[in-house]
PDB file of C-alpha atoms in Angstrom:
ATOM      1  CA  UNK A 817      22.301 -18.791 -26.911  1.00  0.00           C
ATOM      2  CA  UNK A 818      22.822 -22.374 -27.743  1.00  0.00           C
ATOM      3  CA  UNK A 819      22.262 -24.465 -30.818  1.00  0.00           C
ATOM      4  CA  UNK A 820      22.719 -28.150 -30.739  1.00  0.00           C
ATOM      5  CA  UNK A 821      23.287 -31.083 -33.699  1.00  0.00           C
ATOM      6  CA  UNK A 822      25.674 -34.200 -34.279  1.00  0.00           C
ATOM      7  CA  UNK A 823      29.250 -33.545 -35.882  1.00  0.00           C
ATOM      8  CA  UNK A 824      27.470 -34.931 -38.792  1.00  0.00           C
ATOM      9  CA  UNK A 825      26.307 -31.482 -38.929  1.00  0.00           C
ATOM     10  CA  UNK A 826      29.380 -29.598 -38.871  1.00  0.00           C
ATOM     11  CA  UNK A 827      29.840 -29.274 -42.478  1.00  0.00           C
ATOM     12  CA  UNK A 828      26.455 -28.611 -43.026  1.00  0.00           C
ATOM     13  CA  UNK A 829      24.063 -26.609 -40.430  1.00  0.00           C
ATOM     14  CA  UNK A 830      26.772 -25.342 -38.233  1.00  0.00           C
ATOM     15  CA  UNK A 831      28.847 -23.978 -40.894  1.00  0.00           C
ATOM     16  CA  UNK A 832      26.167 -22.982 -42.731  1.00  0.00           C
ATOM     17  CA  UNK A 833      24.325 -20.777 -40.303  1.00  0.00           C
ATOM     18  CA  UNK A 834      28.287 -19.280 -39.585  1.00  0.00           C
ATOM     19  CA  UNK A 835      28.403 -18.218 -43.278  1.00  0.00           C
ATOM     20  CA  UNK A 836      25.593 -17.618 -43.479  1.00  0.00           C
ATOM     21  CA  UNK A 837      25.236 -15.177 -40.949  1.00  0.00           C
ATOM     22  CA  UNK A 838      29.263 -13.428 -41.005  1.00  0.00           C
ATOM     23  CA  UNK A 839      27.924 -12.877 -45.177  1.00  0.00           C
ATOM     24  CA  UNK A 840      25.103 -11.676 -44.527  1.00  0.00           C
ATOM     25  CA  UNK A 841      25.518  -9.251 -40.830  1.00  0.00           C
ATOM     26  CA  UNK A 842      29.280  -9.545 -40.490  1.00  0.00           C
ATOM     27  CA  UNK A 843      29.098 -11.437 -36.843  1.00  0.00           C
ATOM     28  CA  UNK A 844      28.235 -14.625 -35.722  1.00  0.00           C
ATOM     29  CA  UNK A 845      24.607 -16.085 -35.459  1.00  0.00           C
ATOM     30  CA  UNK A 846      25.335 -18.261 -32.450  1.00  0.00           C
ATOM     31  CA  UNK A 847      26.754 -17.914 -28.824  1.00  0.00           C
ATOM     32  CA  UNK A 848      27.200 -21.523 -28.267  1.00  0.00           C
ATOM     33  CA  UNK A 849      27.524 -25.114 -30.180  1.00  0.00           C
ATOM     34  CA  UNK A 850      27.021 -28.790 -29.537  1.00  0.00           C
ATOM     35  CA  UNK A 851      27.742 -30.776 -30.920  1.00  0.00           C
ATOM     36  CA  UNK A 852      26.314 -34.716 -29.791  1.00  0.00           C
ATOM     37  CA  UNK A 853      27.518 -37.611 -31.748  1.00  0.00           C
ATOM     38  CA  UNK A 854      25.066 -40.701 -32.916  1.00  0.00           C
ATOM     39  CA  UNK A 855      22.089 -42.208 -30.903  1.00  0.00           C
ATOM     40  CA  UNK A 856      23.372 -46.302 -31.588  1.00  0.00           C
ATOM     41  CA  UNK A 857      21.845 -49.369 -30.383  1.00  0.00           C
ATOM     42  CA  UNK A 858      21.999 -50.574 -26.796  1.00  0.00           C
ATOM     43  CA  UNK A 859      24.684 -53.164 -28.013  1.00  0.00           C
ATOM     44  CA  UNK A 860      25.946 -50.400 -29.836  1.00  0.00           C
ATOM     45  CA  UNK A 861      25.230 -51.650 -33.413  1.00  0.00           C
ATOM     46  CA  UNK A 862      23.549 -48.674 -35.125  1.00  0.00           C
ATOM     47  CA  UNK A 863      20.300 -47.617 -35.458  1.00  0.00           C
ATOM     48  CA  UNK A 864      18.891 -47.559 -39.877  1.00  0.00           C
ATOM     49  CA  UNK A 865      15.621 -47.767 -41.488  1.00  0.00           C
ATOM     50  CA  UNK A 866      15.594 -50.815 -42.928  1.00  0.00           C
ATOM     51  CA  UNK A 867      16.713 -52.400 -40.338  1.00  0.00           C
ATOM     52  CA  UNK A 868      16.485 -52.406 -35.990  1.00  0.00           C
ATOM     53  CA  UNK A 869      15.023 -49.139 -34.825  1.00  0.00           C
ATOM     54  CA  UNK A 870      12.942 -47.966 -32.309  1.00  0.00           C
ATOM     55  CA  UNK A 871       9.683 -45.782 -32.805  1.00  0.00           C
ATOM     56  CA  UNK A 872       9.329 -43.171 -30.462  1.00  0.00           C
ATOM     57  CA  UNK A 873       5.209 -43.087 -30.071  1.00  0.00           C
ATOM     58  CA  UNK A 874       6.706 -47.102 -28.756  1.00  0.00           C
ATOM     59  CA  UNK A 875       9.722 -46.001 -26.568  1.00  0.00           C
ATOM     60  CA  UNK A 876       7.917 -43.163 -25.034  1.00  0.00           C
ATOM     61  CA  UNK A 877       4.569 -45.935 -24.527  1.00  0.00           C
ATOM     62  CA  UNK A 878       6.602 -48.419 -23.003  1.00  0.00           C
ATOM     63  CA  UNK A 879       9.170 -45.989 -21.159  1.00  0.00           C
ATOM     64  CA  UNK A 880       7.597 -43.081 -20.870  1.00  0.00           C
ATOM     65  CA  UNK A 881       9.008 -39.634 -22.033  1.00  0.00           C
ATOM     66  CA  UNK A 882      10.259 -38.156 -19.077  1.00  0.00           C
ATOM     67  CA  UNK A 883      12.982 -41.863 -19.385  1.00  0.00           C
ATOM     68  CA  UNK A 884      13.720 -41.046 -22.233  1.00  0.00           C
ATOM     69  CA  UNK A 885      15.213 -37.215 -21.488  1.00  0.00           C
ATOM     70  CA  UNK A 886      16.121 -38.630 -18.437  1.00  0.00           C
ATOM     71  CA  UNK A 887      18.297 -41.012 -20.244  1.00  0.00           C
ATOM     72  CA  UNK A 888      19.452 -38.856 -22.954  1.00  0.00           C
ATOM     73  CA  UNK A 889      19.999 -35.668 -20.633  1.00  0.00           C
ATOM     74  CA  UNK A 890      22.292 -38.373 -17.792  1.00  0.00           C
ATOM     75  CA  UNK A 891      24.455 -39.117 -21.201  1.00  0.00           C
ATOM     76  CA  UNK A 892      28.286 -37.660 -22.166  1.00  0.00           C
ATOM     77  CA  UNK A 893      27.817 -36.491 -25.727  1.00  0.00           C
ATOM     78  CA  UNK A 894      31.203 -37.275 -26.331  1.00  0.00           C
ATOM     79  CA  UNK A 895      30.902 -41.289 -27.334  1.00  0.00           C
ATOM     80  CA  UNK A 896      28.008 -42.386 -28.832  1.00  0.00           C
ATOM     81  CA  UNK A 897      24.705 -42.512 -26.960  1.00  0.00           C
ATOM     82  CA  UNK A 898      23.288 -46.400 -26.440  1.00  0.00           C
ATOM     83  CA  UNK A 899      19.409 -46.066 -26.393  1.00  0.00           C
ATOM     84  CA  UNK A 900      17.332 -48.652 -26.135  1.00  0.00           C
ATOM     85  CA  UNK A 901      14.291 -50.741 -23.912  1.00  0.00           C
ATOM     86  CA  UNK A 902      16.299 -51.824 -21.509  1.00  0.00           C
ATOM     87  CA  UNK A 903      18.478 -48.734 -20.678  1.00  0.00           C
ATOM     88  CA  UNK A 904      15.179 -47.092 -19.867  1.00  0.00           C
ATOM     89  CA  UNK A 905      13.791 -49.119 -17.628  1.00  0.00           C
ATOM     90  CA  UNK A 906      17.062 -48.666 -15.678  1.00  0.00           C
ATOM     91  CA  UNK A 907      16.439 -44.523 -16.395  1.00  0.00           C
ATOM     92  CA  UNK A 908      12.481 -45.478 -15.005  1.00  0.00           C
ATOM     93  CA  UNK A 909      13.889 -47.068 -11.808  1.00  0.00           C
ATOM     94  CA  UNK A 910      16.469 -43.941 -10.848  1.00  0.00           C
ATOM     95  CA  UNK A 911      13.423 -42.106 -11.848  1.00  0.00           C
ATOM     96  CA  UNK A 912      11.003 -44.304  -9.066  1.00  0.00           C
ATOM     97  CA  UNK A 913      13.864 -42.602  -6.582  1.00  0.00           C
ATOM     98  CA  UNK A 914      11.961 -39.436  -6.523  1.00  0.00           C
ATOM     99  CA  UNK A 915       9.095 -40.712  -7.210  1.00  0.00           C
ATOM    100  CA  UNK A 916       8.761 -43.256  -3.908  1.00  0.00           C
ATOM    101  CA  UNK A 917      10.061 -39.168  -1.627  1.00  0.00           C
ATOM    102  CA  UNK A 918       7.455 -37.979  -2.699  1.00  0.00           C
ATOM    103  CA  UNK A 919       4.925 -40.781  -2.396  1.00  0.00           C
ATOM    104  CA  UNK A 920       5.875 -40.593   1.230  1.00  0.00           C
ATOM    105  CA  UNK A 921       5.496 -38.167   1.842  1.00  0.00           C
ATOM    106  CA  UNK A 922       2.198 -37.682   0.192  1.00  0.00           C
ATOM    107  CA  UNK A 923       0.520 -41.302   2.317  1.00  0.00           C
ATOM    108  CA  UNK A 924       0.931 -39.022   5.453  1.00  0.00           C
ATOM    109  CA  UNK A 925       0.576 -35.721   3.997  1.00  0.00           C
ATOM    110  CA  UNK A 926      -3.211 -36.441   3.170  1.00  0.00           C
ATOM    111  CA  UNK A 927      -3.691 -38.364   6.540  1.00  0.00           C
ATOM    112  CA  UNK A 928      -2.509 -35.645   8.716  1.00  0.00           C
ATOM    113  CA  UNK A 929      -3.594 -32.472   6.134  1.00  0.00           C
ATOM    114  CA  UNK A 930      -0.973 -30.155   8.000  1.00  0.00           C
ATOM    115  CA  UNK A 931      -0.475 -26.552   7.769  1.00  0.00           C
ATOM    116  CA  UNK A 932       3.271 -27.041   5.328  1.00  0.00           C
ATOM    117  CA  UNK A 933       5.091 -23.125   5.597  1.00  0.00           C
ATOM    118  CA  UNK A 934       8.242 -22.272   5.284  1.00  0.00           C
ATOM    119  CA  UNK A 935      10.816 -24.082   6.442  1.00  0.00           C
ATOM    120  CA  UNK A 936      12.184 -22.976  10.069  1.00  0.00           C
ATOM    121  CA  UNK A 937      14.088 -26.176  11.428  1.00  0.00           C
ATOM    122  CA  UNK A 938      14.079 -27.525  14.403  1.00  0.00           C
ATOM    123  CA  UNK A 939      16.571 -29.929  14.781  1.00  0.00           C
ATOM    124  CA  UNK A 940      20.199 -30.405  12.418  1.00  0.00           C
ATOM    125  CA  UNK A 941      18.348 -33.035  10.426  1.00  0.00           C
ATOM    126  CA  UNK A 942      16.321 -30.881   9.048  1.00  0.00           C
ATOM    127  CA  UNK A 943      18.629 -28.101   8.545  1.00  0.00           C
ATOM    128  CA  UNK A 944      21.168 -30.468   7.224  1.00  0.00           C
ATOM    129  CA  UNK A 945      18.133 -31.352   4.411  1.00  0.00           C
ATOM    130  CA  UNK A 946      17.345 -27.466   3.311  1.00  0.00           C
ATOM    131  CA  UNK A 947      21.166 -27.198   3.324  1.00  0.00           C
ATOM    132  CA  UNK A 948      21.510 -29.961   1.266  1.00  0.00           C
ATOM    133  CA  UNK A 949      18.895 -29.106  -1.175  1.00  0.00           C
ATOM    134  CA  UNK A 950      20.472 -25.378  -1.452  1.00  0.00           C
ATOM    135  CA  UNK A 951      23.752 -26.834  -2.307  1.00  0.00           C
ATOM    136  CA  UNK A 952      22.360 -28.786  -5.082  1.00  0.00           C
ATOM    137  CA  UNK A 953      20.116 -25.779  -6.359  1.00  0.00           C
ATOM    138  CA  UNK A 954      24.135 -24.408  -6.583  1.00  0.00           C
ATOM    139  CA  UNK A 955      24.975 -27.355  -8.468  1.00  0.00           C
ATOM    140  CA  UNK A 956      22.500 -27.298 -10.633  1.00  0.00           C
ATOM    141  CA  UNK A 957      22.762 -24.362 -11.761  1.00  0.00           C
ATOM    142  CA  UNK A 958      26.875 -24.206 -12.231  1.00  0.00           C
ATOM    143  CA  UNK A 959      25.485 -27.677 -15.010  1.00  0.00           C
ATOM    144  CA  UNK A 960      22.600 -25.603 -16.573  1.00  0.00           C
ATOM    145  CA  UNK A 961      24.315 -22.582 -17.297  1.00  0.00           C
ATOM    146  CA  UNK A 962      27.808 -25.122 -18.998  1.00  0.00           C
ATOM    147  CA  UNK A 963      24.936 -26.797 -20.486  1.00  0.00           C
ATOM    148  CA  UNK A 964      25.552 -29.906 -18.885  1.00  0.00           C
ATOM    149  CA  UNK A 965      22.813 -31.832 -18.139  1.00  0.00           C
ATOM    150  CA  UNK A 966      24.651 -34.863 -17.293  1.00  0.00           C
ATOM    151  CA  UNK A 967      26.481 -33.465 -14.544  1.00  0.00           C
ATOM    152  CA  UNK A 968      22.864 -31.972 -13.743  1.00  0.00           C
ATOM    153  CA  UNK A 969      21.139 -35.972 -13.249  1.00  0.00           C
ATOM    154  CA  UNK A 970      24.436 -36.932 -11.130  1.00  0.00           C
ATOM    155  CA  UNK A 971      23.951 -34.463  -8.957  1.00  0.00           C
ATOM    156  CA  UNK A 972      20.076 -35.228  -9.365  1.00  0.00           C
ATOM    157  CA  UNK A 973      20.785 -38.850  -8.066  1.00  0.00           C
ATOM    158  CA  UNK A 974      23.325 -37.997  -5.412  1.00  0.00           C
ATOM    159  CA  UNK A 975      20.108 -36.221  -3.927  1.00  0.00           C
ATOM    160  CA  UNK A 976      18.115 -37.945  -4.076  1.00  0.00           C
ATOM    161  CA  UNK A 977      19.962 -41.320  -2.662  1.00  0.00           C
ATOM    162  CA  UNK A 978      20.643 -38.090   0.214  1.00  0.00           C
ATOM    163  CA  UNK A 979      17.129 -37.749   0.963  1.00  0.00           C
ATOM    164  CA  UNK A 980      15.457 -41.515   0.722  1.00  0.00           C
ATOM    165  CA  UNK A 981      18.364 -43.492   2.218  1.00  0.00           C
ATOM    166  CA  UNK A 982      19.228 -40.877   5.072  1.00  0.00           C
ATOM    167  CA  UNK A 983      16.579 -37.794   6.338  1.00  0.00           C
ATOM    168  CA  UNK A 984      13.426 -39.760   5.260  1.00  0.00           C
ATOM    169  CA  UNK A 985      15.229 -43.009   7.040  1.00  0.00           C
ATOM    170  CA  UNK A 986      16.009 -40.673   9.659  1.00  0.00           C
ATOM    171  CA  UNK A 987      11.994 -39.209  10.206  1.00  0.00           C
ATOM    172  CA  UNK A 988       9.729 -41.710   9.543  1.00  0.00           C
ATOM    173  CA  UNK A 989       9.571 -41.683  13.456  1.00  0.00           C
ATOM    174  CA  UNK A 990       8.341 -38.530  12.678  1.00  0.00           C
ATOM    175  CA  UNK A 991       5.296 -39.175  10.681  1.00  0.00           C
ATOM    176  CA  UNK A 992       5.076 -42.073  11.985  1.00  0.00           C
ATOM    177  CA  UNK A 993       3.460 -40.878  15.339  1.00  0.00           C
ATOM    178  CA  UNK A 994      -0.008 -39.542  16.423  1.00  0.00           C
ATOM    179  CA  UNK A 995       0.537 -36.431  17.481  1.00  0.00           C
ATOM    180  CA  UNK A 996       0.642 -33.436  15.544  1.00  0.00           C
ATOM    181  CA  UNK A 997       3.354 -31.496  16.756  1.00  0.00           C
ATOM    182  CA  UNK A 998       5.411 -28.105  16.271  1.00  0.00           C
ATOM    183  CA  UNK A 999       8.591 -30.837  15.395  1.00  0.00           C
ATOM    184  CA  UNK A1000       6.532 -33.657  12.901  1.00  0.00           C
ATOM    185  CA  UNK A1001       5.495 -30.138  11.726  1.00  0.00           C
ATOM    186  CA  UNK A1002       8.724 -29.085  10.781  1.00  0.00           C
ATOM    187  CA  UNK A1003       9.600 -32.349   9.309  1.00  0.00           C
ATOM    188  CA  UNK A1004       6.715 -32.087   6.787  1.00  0.00           C
ATOM    189  CA  UNK A1005       7.337 -28.713   5.695  1.00  0.00           C
ATOM    190  CA  UNK A1006      11.222 -28.811   5.216  1.00  0.00           C
ATOM    191  CA  UNK A1007      10.242 -32.682   2.934  1.00  0.00           C
ATOM    192  CA  UNK A1008       7.234 -30.260   1.658  1.00  0.00           C
ATOM    193  CA  UNK A1009      10.275 -27.637   0.805  1.00  0.00           C
ATOM    194  CA  UNK A1010      12.896 -30.475  -0.321  1.00  0.00           C
ATOM    195  CA  UNK A1011      10.437 -32.202  -2.967  1.00  0.00           C
ATOM    196  CA  UNK A1012       8.737 -28.632  -4.321  1.00  0.00           C
ATOM    197  CA  UNK A1013      12.902 -28.140  -4.557  1.00  0.00           C
ATOM    198  CA  UNK A1014      14.442 -30.672  -6.238  1.00  0.00           C
ATOM    199  CA  UNK A1015      10.597 -30.261  -8.546  1.00  0.00           C
ATOM    200  CA  UNK A1016      11.250 -27.110 -10.712  1.00  0.00           C
ATOM    201  CA  UNK A1017      14.791 -27.084 -10.708  1.00  0.00           C
ATOM    202  CA  UNK A1018      14.072 -31.188 -13.194  1.00  0.00           C
ATOM    203  CA  UNK A1019      10.909 -29.435 -14.428  1.00  0.00           C
ATOM    204  CA  UNK A1020      12.875 -28.633 -17.168  1.00  0.00           C
ATOM    205  CA  UNK A1021      14.259 -32.305 -17.800  1.00  0.00           C
ATOM    206  CA  UNK A1022      11.421 -34.370 -16.214  1.00  0.00           C
ATOM    207  CA  UNK A1023       8.168 -31.962 -16.900  1.00  0.00           C
ATOM    208  CA  UNK A1024       5.538 -34.226 -16.877  1.00  0.00           C
ATOM    209  CA  UNK A1025       6.574 -36.447 -13.144  1.00  0.00           C
ATOM    210  CA  UNK A1026       7.122 -32.908 -12.206  1.00  0.00           C
ATOM    211  CA  UNK A1027       3.846 -31.292 -13.101  1.00  0.00           C
ATOM    212  CA  UNK A1028       2.065 -34.504 -11.916  1.00  0.00           C
ATOM    213  CA  UNK A1029       3.796 -33.705  -8.513  1.00  0.00           C
ATOM    214  CA  UNK A1030       3.122 -30.011  -8.757  1.00  0.00           C
ATOM    215  CA  UNK A1031      -0.243 -30.548  -9.217  1.00  0.00           C
ATOM    216  CA  UNK A1032      -0.885 -33.438  -6.585  1.00  0.00           C
ATOM    217  CA  UNK A1033       1.366 -32.299  -3.996  1.00  0.00           C
ATOM    218  CA  UNK A1034       2.558 -28.498  -4.320  1.00  0.00           C
ATOM    219  CA  UNK A1035      -1.176 -26.035  -5.078  1.00  0.00           C
ATOM    220  CA  UNK A1036      -2.869 -28.942  -2.206  1.00  0.00           C
ATOM    221  CA  UNK A1037      -0.703 -27.864   0.353  1.00  0.00           C
ATOM    222  CA  UNK A1038       0.926 -24.779  -0.022  1.00  0.00           C
ATOM    223  CA  UNK A1039       0.050 -21.614  -2.746  1.00  0.00           C
ATOM    224  CA  UNK A1040       2.459 -21.580  -5.782  1.00  0.00           C
ATOM    225  CA  UNK A1041       2.066 -21.050  -9.179  1.00  0.00           C
ATOM    226  CA  UNK A1042      -0.709 -22.269 -11.342  1.00  0.00           C
ATOM    227  CA  UNK A1043       2.406 -24.423 -13.377  1.00  0.00           C
ATOM    228  CA  UNK A1044       5.743 -25.907 -12.278  1.00  0.00           C
ATOM    229  CA  UNK A1045       6.818 -24.574 -15.866  1.00  0.00           C
ATOM    230  CA  UNK A1046       5.481 -20.510 -14.561  1.00  0.00           C
ATOM    231  CA  UNK A1047       7.268 -20.895 -11.271  1.00  0.00           C
ATOM    232  CA  UNK A1048      10.884 -19.039 -11.162  1.00  0.00           C
ATOM    233  CA  UNK A1049      14.554 -21.162 -11.210  1.00  0.00           C
ATOM    234  CA  UNK A1050      15.695 -21.581  -6.892  1.00  0.00           C
ATOM    235  CA  UNK A1051      17.238 -19.198  -6.439  1.00  0.00           C
ATOM    236  CA  UNK A1052      21.371 -19.577  -5.770  1.00  0.00           C
ATOM    237  CA  UNK A1053      22.715 -19.278  -2.053  1.00  0.00           C
ATOM    238  CA  UNK A1054      25.475 -19.805   0.242  1.00  0.00           C
ATOM    239  CA  UNK A1055      25.661 -23.282   2.317  1.00  0.00           C
ATOM    240  CA  UNK A1056      26.661 -24.411   5.577  1.00  0.00           C
ATOM    241  CA  UNK A1057      29.406 -26.605   4.116  1.00  0.00           C
ATOM    242  CA  UNK A1058      30.252 -27.096   7.966  1.00  0.00           C
ATOM    243  CA  UNK A1059      27.325 -28.393   8.647  1.00  0.00           C
ATOM    244  CA  UNK A1060      27.009 -30.874   5.179  1.00  0.00           C
ATOM    245  CA  UNK A1061      30.583 -32.064   5.998  1.00  0.00           C
ATOM    246  CA  UNK A1062      29.739 -32.611   9.496  1.00  0.00           C
ATOM    247  CA  UNK A1063      26.674 -35.712   8.510  1.00  0.00           C
ATOM    248  CA  UNK A1064      29.089 -36.757   5.862  1.00  0.00           C
ATOM    249  CA  UNK A1065      31.645 -38.054   8.519  1.00  0.00           C
ATOM    250  CA  UNK A1066      28.835 -39.197  10.168  1.00  0.00           C
ATOM    251  CA  UNK A1067      28.050 -41.518   7.332  1.00  0.00           C
ATOM    252  CA  UNK A1068      30.747 -42.423   6.323  1.00  0.00           C
ATOM    253  CA  UNK A1069      32.176 -44.069   9.795  1.00  0.00           C
ATOM    254  CA  UNK A1070      27.862 -45.302  10.071  1.00  0.00           C
ATOM    255  CA  UNK A1071      29.380 -46.902   6.505  1.00  0.00           C
ATOM    256  CA  UNK A1072      32.198 -48.532   7.675  1.00  0.00           C
ATOM    257  CA  UNK A1073      29.859 -49.779  11.102  1.00  0.00           C
ATOM    258  CA  UNK A1074      27.186 -52.122   8.206  1.00  0.00           C
ATOM    259  CA  UNK A1075      30.495 -52.986   6.467  1.00  0.00           C
ATOM    260  CA  UNK A1076      31.823 -54.150   9.756  1.00  0.00           C
ATOM    261  CA  UNK A1077      29.075 -56.268  10.550  1.00  0.00           C
ATOM    262  CA  UNK A1078      27.977 -57.183   7.264  1.00  0.00           C
ATOM    263  CA  UNK A1079      31.910 -59.083   6.837  1.00  0.00           C
ATOM    264  CA  UNK A1080      31.464 -60.499  10.201  1.00  0.00           C
ATOM    265  CA  UNK A1081      27.676 -61.730   9.189  1.00  0.00           C
ATOM    266  CA  UNK A1082      26.240 -59.297  12.912  1.00  0.00           C
ATOM    267  CA  UNK A1083      23.156 -58.828  11.799  1.00  0.00           C
ATOM    268  CA  UNK A1084      21.564 -55.155  11.988  1.00  0.00           C
ATOM    269  CA  UNK A1085      19.270 -55.041  14.685  1.00  0.00           C
ATOM    270  CA  UNK A1086      22.059 -57.337  16.588  1.00  0.00           C
ATOM    271  CA  UNK A1087      24.306 -55.408  19.401  1.00  0.00           C
TER     272      UNK A1087
END
């Protein structure tokens, strides 16, 4: 269905496959081909076995396998892919945004031990998060089906930013209050759904982090398959685009106001 190798393999690997298959069976051996460019150092110079190189074990130890996979998945394959420890650390920092959302949930869930149910939003904010995550699922599905992991990573980072800098910030007081009322339970169930779904979508790219979240959070507070890699991929569905557009407008207004305050050196808490 899909084969990939660097461009140098067009006349060797890809052509050999095609020639042999057509000669022997009369049909092409693959449906799609991805020919990417070279992997080079951070400064653009080439790696070499006799000169500068990075052993995989060293990179995995320092950066982490997930961060390496994430870095490659997010890179464009039209140009050379730059790789090194600084870029690896940058990929790790991006993944920390997702990890921090999971850590926020666990900090309070370990205290309250909430009974998680399917999300049944009791507020527009909760409903927005459900719709936002579903919108990400739809876009991620399109990206996977077109083998465009670069688009997938970009949409993931946009979604993580929305969850962290909008939903979590707007919902902090709901998690802080002592009583475990319906509003707090709704916040737990909605954020649980978001983290679980995001993990399932990203499992092929960052399999180790998502499996940890699955074991530590999903199976602890809900019912699910014994591994994230045995679970079904989230299904596409229609989304409330009107609600998403309304919230986007609200955020643009807030961002404009914050920019004006910053330009006039007015602190956020100052009227």
